Short mmCIF file of C-alpha atoms and ligand atoms in Angstrom, two decimals:
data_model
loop_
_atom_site.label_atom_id
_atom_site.label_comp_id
_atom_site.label_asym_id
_atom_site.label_seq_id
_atom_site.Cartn_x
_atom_site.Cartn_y
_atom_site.Cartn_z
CA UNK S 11 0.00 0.00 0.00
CA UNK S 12 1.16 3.44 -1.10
CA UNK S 13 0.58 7.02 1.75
CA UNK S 14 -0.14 9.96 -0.99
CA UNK S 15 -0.32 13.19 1.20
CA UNK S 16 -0.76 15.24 -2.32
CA UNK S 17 -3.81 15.85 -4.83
CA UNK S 18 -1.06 15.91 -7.55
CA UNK S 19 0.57 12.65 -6.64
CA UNK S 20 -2.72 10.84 -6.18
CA UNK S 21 -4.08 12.15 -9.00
CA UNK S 22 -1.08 10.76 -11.08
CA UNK S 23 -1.20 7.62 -9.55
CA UNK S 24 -4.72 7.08 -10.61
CA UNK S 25 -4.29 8.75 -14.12
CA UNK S 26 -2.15 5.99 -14.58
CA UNK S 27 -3.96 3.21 -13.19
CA UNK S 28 -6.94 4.46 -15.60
CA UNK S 29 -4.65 4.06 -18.79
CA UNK S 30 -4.18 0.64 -17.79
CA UNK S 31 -7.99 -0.08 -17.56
CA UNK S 32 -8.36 -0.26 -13.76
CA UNK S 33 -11.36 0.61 -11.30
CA UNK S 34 -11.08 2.78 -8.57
CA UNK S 35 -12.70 2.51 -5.81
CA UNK S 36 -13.02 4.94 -2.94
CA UNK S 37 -13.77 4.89 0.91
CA UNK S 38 -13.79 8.56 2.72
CA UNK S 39 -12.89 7.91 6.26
CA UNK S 40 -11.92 10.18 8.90
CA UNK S 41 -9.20 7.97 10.71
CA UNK S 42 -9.39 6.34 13.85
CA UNK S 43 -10.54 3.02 11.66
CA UNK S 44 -11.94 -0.17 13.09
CA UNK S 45 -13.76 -3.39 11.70
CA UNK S 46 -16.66 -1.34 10.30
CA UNK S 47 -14.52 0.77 8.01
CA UNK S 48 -12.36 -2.63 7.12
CA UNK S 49 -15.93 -3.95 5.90
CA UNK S 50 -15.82 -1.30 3.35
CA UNK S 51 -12.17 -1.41 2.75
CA UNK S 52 -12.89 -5.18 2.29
CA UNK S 53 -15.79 -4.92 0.23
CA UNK S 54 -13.79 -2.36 -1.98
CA UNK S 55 -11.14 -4.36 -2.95
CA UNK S 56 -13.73 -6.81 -3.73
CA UNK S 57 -15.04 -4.93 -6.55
CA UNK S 58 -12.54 -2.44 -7.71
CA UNK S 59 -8.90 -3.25 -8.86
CA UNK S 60 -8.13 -0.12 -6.91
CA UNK S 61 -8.73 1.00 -3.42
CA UNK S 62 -8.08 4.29 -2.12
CA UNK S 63 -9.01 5.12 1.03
CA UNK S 64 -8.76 9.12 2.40
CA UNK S 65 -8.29 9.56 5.52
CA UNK S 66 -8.73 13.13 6.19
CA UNK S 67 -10.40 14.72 9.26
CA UNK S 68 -12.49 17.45 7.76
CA UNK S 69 -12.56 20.22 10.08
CA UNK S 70 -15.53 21.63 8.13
CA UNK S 71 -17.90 19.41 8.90
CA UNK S 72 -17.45 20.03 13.04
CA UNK S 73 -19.75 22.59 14.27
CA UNK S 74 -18.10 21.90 17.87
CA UNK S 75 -14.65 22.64 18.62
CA UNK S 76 -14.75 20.14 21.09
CA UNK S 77 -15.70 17.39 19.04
CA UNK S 78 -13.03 17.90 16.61
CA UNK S 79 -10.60 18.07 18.99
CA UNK S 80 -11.50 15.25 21.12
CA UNK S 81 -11.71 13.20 17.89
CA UNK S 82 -8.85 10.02 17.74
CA UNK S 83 -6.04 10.42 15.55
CA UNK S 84 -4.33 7.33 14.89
CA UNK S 85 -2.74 7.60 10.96
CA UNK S 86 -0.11 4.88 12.05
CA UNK S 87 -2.47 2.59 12.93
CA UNK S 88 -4.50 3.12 10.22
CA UNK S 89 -1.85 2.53 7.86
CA UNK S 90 -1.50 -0.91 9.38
CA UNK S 91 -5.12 -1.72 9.37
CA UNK S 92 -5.38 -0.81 5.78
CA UNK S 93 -2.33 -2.66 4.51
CA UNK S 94 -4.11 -5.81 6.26
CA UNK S 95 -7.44 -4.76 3.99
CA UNK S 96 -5.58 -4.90 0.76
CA UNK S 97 -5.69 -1.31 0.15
CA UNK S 98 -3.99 0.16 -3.03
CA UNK S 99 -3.82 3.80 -1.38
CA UNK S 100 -4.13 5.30 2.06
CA UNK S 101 -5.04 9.32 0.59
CA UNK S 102 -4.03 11.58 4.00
CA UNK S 103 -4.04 15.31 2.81
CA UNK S 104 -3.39 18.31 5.40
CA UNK S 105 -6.07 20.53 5.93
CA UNK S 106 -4.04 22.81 3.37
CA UNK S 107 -3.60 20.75 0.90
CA UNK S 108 -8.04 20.00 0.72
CA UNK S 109 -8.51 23.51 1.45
CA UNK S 110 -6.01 26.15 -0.23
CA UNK S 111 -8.75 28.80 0.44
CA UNK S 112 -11.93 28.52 2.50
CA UNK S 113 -14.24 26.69 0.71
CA UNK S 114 -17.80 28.86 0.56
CA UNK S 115 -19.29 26.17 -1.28
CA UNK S 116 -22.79 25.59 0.13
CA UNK S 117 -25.22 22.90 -0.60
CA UNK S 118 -28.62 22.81 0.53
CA UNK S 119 -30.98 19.28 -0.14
CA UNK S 120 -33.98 20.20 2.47
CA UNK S 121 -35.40 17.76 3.97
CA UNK S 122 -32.88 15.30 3.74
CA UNK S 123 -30.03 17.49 4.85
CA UNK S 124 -32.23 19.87 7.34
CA UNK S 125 -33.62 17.47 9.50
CA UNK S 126 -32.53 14.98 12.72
CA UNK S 127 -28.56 15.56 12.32
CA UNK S 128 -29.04 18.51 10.28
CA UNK S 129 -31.17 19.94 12.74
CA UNK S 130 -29.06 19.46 15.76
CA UNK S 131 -25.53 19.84 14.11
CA UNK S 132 -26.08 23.19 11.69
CA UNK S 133 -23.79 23.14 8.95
CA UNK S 134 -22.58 19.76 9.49
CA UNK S 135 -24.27 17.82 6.13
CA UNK S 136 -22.84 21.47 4.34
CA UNK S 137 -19.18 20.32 5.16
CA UNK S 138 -19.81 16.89 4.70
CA UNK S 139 -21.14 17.48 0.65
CA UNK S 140 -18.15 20.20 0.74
CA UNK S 141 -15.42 17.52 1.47
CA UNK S 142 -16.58 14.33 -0.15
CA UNK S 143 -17.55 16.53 -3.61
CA UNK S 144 -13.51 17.61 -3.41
CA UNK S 145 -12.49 13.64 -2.81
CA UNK S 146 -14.77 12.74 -6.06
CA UNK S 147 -13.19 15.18 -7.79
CA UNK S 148 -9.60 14.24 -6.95
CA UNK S 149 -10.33 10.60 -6.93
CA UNK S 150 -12.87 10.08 -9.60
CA UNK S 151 -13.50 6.76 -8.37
CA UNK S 152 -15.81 4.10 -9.78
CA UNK S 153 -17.64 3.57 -6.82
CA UNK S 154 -17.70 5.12 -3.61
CA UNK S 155 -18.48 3.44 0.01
CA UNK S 156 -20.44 4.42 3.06
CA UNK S 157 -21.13 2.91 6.42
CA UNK S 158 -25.56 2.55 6.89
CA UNK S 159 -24.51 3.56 10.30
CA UNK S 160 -24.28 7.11 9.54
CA UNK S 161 -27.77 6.59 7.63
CA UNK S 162 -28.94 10.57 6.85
CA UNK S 163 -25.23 10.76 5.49
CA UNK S 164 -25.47 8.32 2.44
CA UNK S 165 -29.23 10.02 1.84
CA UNK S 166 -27.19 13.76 1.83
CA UNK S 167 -24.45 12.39 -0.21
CA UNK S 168 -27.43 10.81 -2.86
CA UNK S 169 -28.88 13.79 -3.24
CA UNK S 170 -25.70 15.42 -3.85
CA UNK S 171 -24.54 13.28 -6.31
CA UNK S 172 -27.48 13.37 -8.54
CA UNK S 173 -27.29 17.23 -8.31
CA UNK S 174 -24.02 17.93 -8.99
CA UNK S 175 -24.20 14.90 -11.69
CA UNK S 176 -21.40 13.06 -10.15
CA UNK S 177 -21.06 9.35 -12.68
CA UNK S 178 -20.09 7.42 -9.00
CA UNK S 179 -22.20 4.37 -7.97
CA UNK S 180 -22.54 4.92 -4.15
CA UNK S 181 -22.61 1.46 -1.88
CA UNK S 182 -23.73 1.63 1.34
CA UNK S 183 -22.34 -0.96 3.44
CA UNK S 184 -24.32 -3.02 6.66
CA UNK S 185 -23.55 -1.99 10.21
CA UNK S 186 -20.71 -3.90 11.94
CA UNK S 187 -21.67 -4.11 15.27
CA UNK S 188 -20.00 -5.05 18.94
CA UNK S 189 -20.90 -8.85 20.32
CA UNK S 190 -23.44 -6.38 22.73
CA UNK S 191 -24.95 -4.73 19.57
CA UNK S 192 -23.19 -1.32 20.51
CA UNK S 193 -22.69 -0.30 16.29
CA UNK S 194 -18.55 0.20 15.93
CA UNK S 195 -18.08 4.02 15.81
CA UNK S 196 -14.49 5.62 15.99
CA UNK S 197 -16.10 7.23 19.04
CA UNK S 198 -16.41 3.94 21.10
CA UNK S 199 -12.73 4.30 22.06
CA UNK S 200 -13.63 7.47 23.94
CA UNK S 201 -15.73 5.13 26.38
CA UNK S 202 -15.08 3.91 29.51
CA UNK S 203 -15.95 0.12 29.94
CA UNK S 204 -18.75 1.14 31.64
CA UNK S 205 -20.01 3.46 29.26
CA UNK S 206 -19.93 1.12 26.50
CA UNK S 207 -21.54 -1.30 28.30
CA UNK S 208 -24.30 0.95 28.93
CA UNK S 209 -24.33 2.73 25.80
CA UNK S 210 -25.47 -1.60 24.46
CA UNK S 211 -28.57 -0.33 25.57
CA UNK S 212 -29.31 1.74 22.77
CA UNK S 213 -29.51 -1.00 19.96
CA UNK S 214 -31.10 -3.39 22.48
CA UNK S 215 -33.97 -0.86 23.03
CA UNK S 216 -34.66 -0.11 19.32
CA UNK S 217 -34.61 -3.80 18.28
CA UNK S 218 -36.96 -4.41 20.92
CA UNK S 219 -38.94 -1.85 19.57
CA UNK S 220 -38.89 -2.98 16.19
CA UNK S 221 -40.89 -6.37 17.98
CA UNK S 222 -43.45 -3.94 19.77
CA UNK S 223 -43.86 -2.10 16.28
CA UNK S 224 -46.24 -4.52 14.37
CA UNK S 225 -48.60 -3.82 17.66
CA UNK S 226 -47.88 -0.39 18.87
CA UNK S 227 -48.81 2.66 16.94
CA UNK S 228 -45.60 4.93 15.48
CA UNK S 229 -46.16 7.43 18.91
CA UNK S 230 -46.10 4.56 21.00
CA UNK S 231 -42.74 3.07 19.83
CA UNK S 232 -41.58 6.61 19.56
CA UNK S 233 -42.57 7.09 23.15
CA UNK S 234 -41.11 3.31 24.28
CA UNK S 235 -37.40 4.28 22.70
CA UNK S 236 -37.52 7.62 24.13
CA UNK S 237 -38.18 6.34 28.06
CA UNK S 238 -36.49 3.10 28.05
CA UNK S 239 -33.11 5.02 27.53
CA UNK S 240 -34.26 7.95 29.32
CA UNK S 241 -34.77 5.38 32.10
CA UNK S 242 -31.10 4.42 31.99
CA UNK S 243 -28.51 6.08 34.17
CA UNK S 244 -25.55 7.73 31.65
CA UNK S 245 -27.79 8.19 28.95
CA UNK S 246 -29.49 11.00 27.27
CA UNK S 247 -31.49 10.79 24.16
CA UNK S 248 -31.40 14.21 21.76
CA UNK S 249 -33.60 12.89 18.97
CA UNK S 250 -35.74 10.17 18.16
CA UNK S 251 -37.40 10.49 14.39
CA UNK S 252 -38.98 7.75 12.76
CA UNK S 253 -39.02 8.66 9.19
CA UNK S 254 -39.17 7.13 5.88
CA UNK S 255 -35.80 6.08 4.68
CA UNK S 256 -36.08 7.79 1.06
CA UNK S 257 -36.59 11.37 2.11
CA UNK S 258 -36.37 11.38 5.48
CA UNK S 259 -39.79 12.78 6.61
CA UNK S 260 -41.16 12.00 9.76
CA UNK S 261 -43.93 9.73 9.72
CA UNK S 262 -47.41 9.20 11.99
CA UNK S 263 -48.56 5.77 10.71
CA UNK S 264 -46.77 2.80 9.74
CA UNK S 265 -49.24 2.11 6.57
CA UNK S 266 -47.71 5.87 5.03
CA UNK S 267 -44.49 4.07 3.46
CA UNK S 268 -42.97 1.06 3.15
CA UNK S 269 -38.98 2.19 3.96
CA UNK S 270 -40.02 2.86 7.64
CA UNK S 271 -36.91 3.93 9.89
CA UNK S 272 -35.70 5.03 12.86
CA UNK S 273 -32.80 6.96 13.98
CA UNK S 274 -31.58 8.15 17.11
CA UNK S 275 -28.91 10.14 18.63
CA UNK S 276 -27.75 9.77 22.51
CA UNK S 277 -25.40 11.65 24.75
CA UNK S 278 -23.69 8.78 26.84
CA UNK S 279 -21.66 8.92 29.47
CA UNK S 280 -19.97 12.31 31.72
CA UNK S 281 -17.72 13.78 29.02
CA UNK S 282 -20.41 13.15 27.25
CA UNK S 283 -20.18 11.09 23.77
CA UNK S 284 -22.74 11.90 20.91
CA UNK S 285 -23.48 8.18 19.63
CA UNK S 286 -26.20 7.79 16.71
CA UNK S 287 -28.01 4.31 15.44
CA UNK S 288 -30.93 3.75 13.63
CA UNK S 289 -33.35 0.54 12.75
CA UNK S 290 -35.24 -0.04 10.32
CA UNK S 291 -39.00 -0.82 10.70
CA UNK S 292 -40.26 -1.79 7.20
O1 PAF I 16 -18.48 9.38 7.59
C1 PAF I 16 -17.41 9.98 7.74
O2 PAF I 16 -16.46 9.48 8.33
C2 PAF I 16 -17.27 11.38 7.18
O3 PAF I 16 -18.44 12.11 7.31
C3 PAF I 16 -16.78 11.39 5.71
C4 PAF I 16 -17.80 10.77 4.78
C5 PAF I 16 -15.46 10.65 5.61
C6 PAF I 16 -16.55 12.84 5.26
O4 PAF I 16 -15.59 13.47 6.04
#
């Protein structure tokens, strides 16, 4: 596996690689990678004959300092993990070298983008469509991969690749999750032992929704998932939306589509640590 730090040199590497016939394929990470990321590293190499992966921490998409600082930086690591995957390229550009001026850029796909994450992390989906349109554009890969944990993200990045006519297939890849059903999230390794055993709770509630559902009205799951992890010490729930999965309006009865799910977002632990999951209903 090559490290490319430059637009130029990646963008050689692949010019090259194209002469020769090849498919690229690409998966945008932010670092800190475990299992769930090596599913779409894996799943990459599968169908591409090349693999880049970028892993860039795009300071853009942060609308708390906090978070991006706290966030895990572990390139070395990475590197490692990667080579193990089968990965062609491991793409790590400075902050510069993505953004030689301040990107003012904005992109706007209401609901999808304005709702649930959108809602509660303003400008967040903005720098998200700012840095993944650059990778496409430096990459030009094939294909592109993204986790179904971060759900509303692949349904921003869909919208954004049909507007800005982007010729990328985009493959969203199943959630890897912990033996407890926590979903693997580069933010797991901010939790204590504790926490993560509590934060278990989360998936365990909504999949024991998703039994109540067939009986219980859309409020009265809604209301279930909201207290049961109310109920438990160390967690906090900001949003609970059950929406249809296509455009990502809320829905009041289970008959009014048949892509029915639901996504949360919960504060766990003292620090605290913003985890997000979702199930789907239908
Ligand atoms: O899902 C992520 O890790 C990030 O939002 C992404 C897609 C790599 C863009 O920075």
């Amino acid at each position: 596996m090559i490290l490319i730090h430059t637009k130029k040199e990646l963008g050689d590497f692949l010019a090259d690689q194209r002469r020769l016939g090849k498919s690229v394929g690409l998966v945008p990470t932010m670092g800190a990678l475990h299992i769930g990321h090596a599913s779409l590293v894996n799943r990459s190499v599968a169908e591409n004959d090349i693999t880049v992966v970028s892993v860039f921490l795009n300071p853009t998409q942060f609308n708390d300092p906090n978070d991006l600082e706290k966030y895990p930086r572990t390139l070395e690591a990475d590197c490692r993990l990667l080579e193990e995957c089968g990965a062609t390229v491991c793409f790590a550009p400075s902050v510069q070298e993505v953004y030689p001026e301040p990107d003012t850029r904005t992109f706007s796909y209401p609901p999808t983008d304005s709702v649930m994450e959108g809602a509660f992390r303003p400008g967040h989906f903005n720098g998200v469509c700012q840095v993944v349109s650059k990778l496409f554009m430096m990459a030009e890969p094939d294909r592109a991969y993204f986790g179904e944990k971060d759900f509303q993200q692949i349904a921003v990045i869909r919208r954004m690749v049909e507007d800005l006519k982007f010729k990328i297939e985009i493959v969203p890849c199943p959630v890897i999750r912990e033996e407890s059903g926590l979903a693997f999230s580069s933010r797991n390794t901010l939790l204590s032992e504790d926490e993560r055993r509590i934060a278990a709770n989360i998936y365990q509630t909504l999949k024991a929704s998703k039994l109540m559902a067939g009986k219980a009205t859309v409020q009265q799951t809604h209301a279930y998932v909201v207290e049961h992890i109310e109920a438990i010490e160390g967690l906090r729930v900001e949003y609970y939306s059950i929406v249809d999965g296509r455009t990502l309006a809320d829905v009041d009865d289970w008959s009014q589509s048949e892509d029915i799910v639901g996504c949360i977002t919960v504060f766990c632990g003292s620090q605290p640590i913003r985890l997000i999951d979702h199930i789907r209903y239908k």
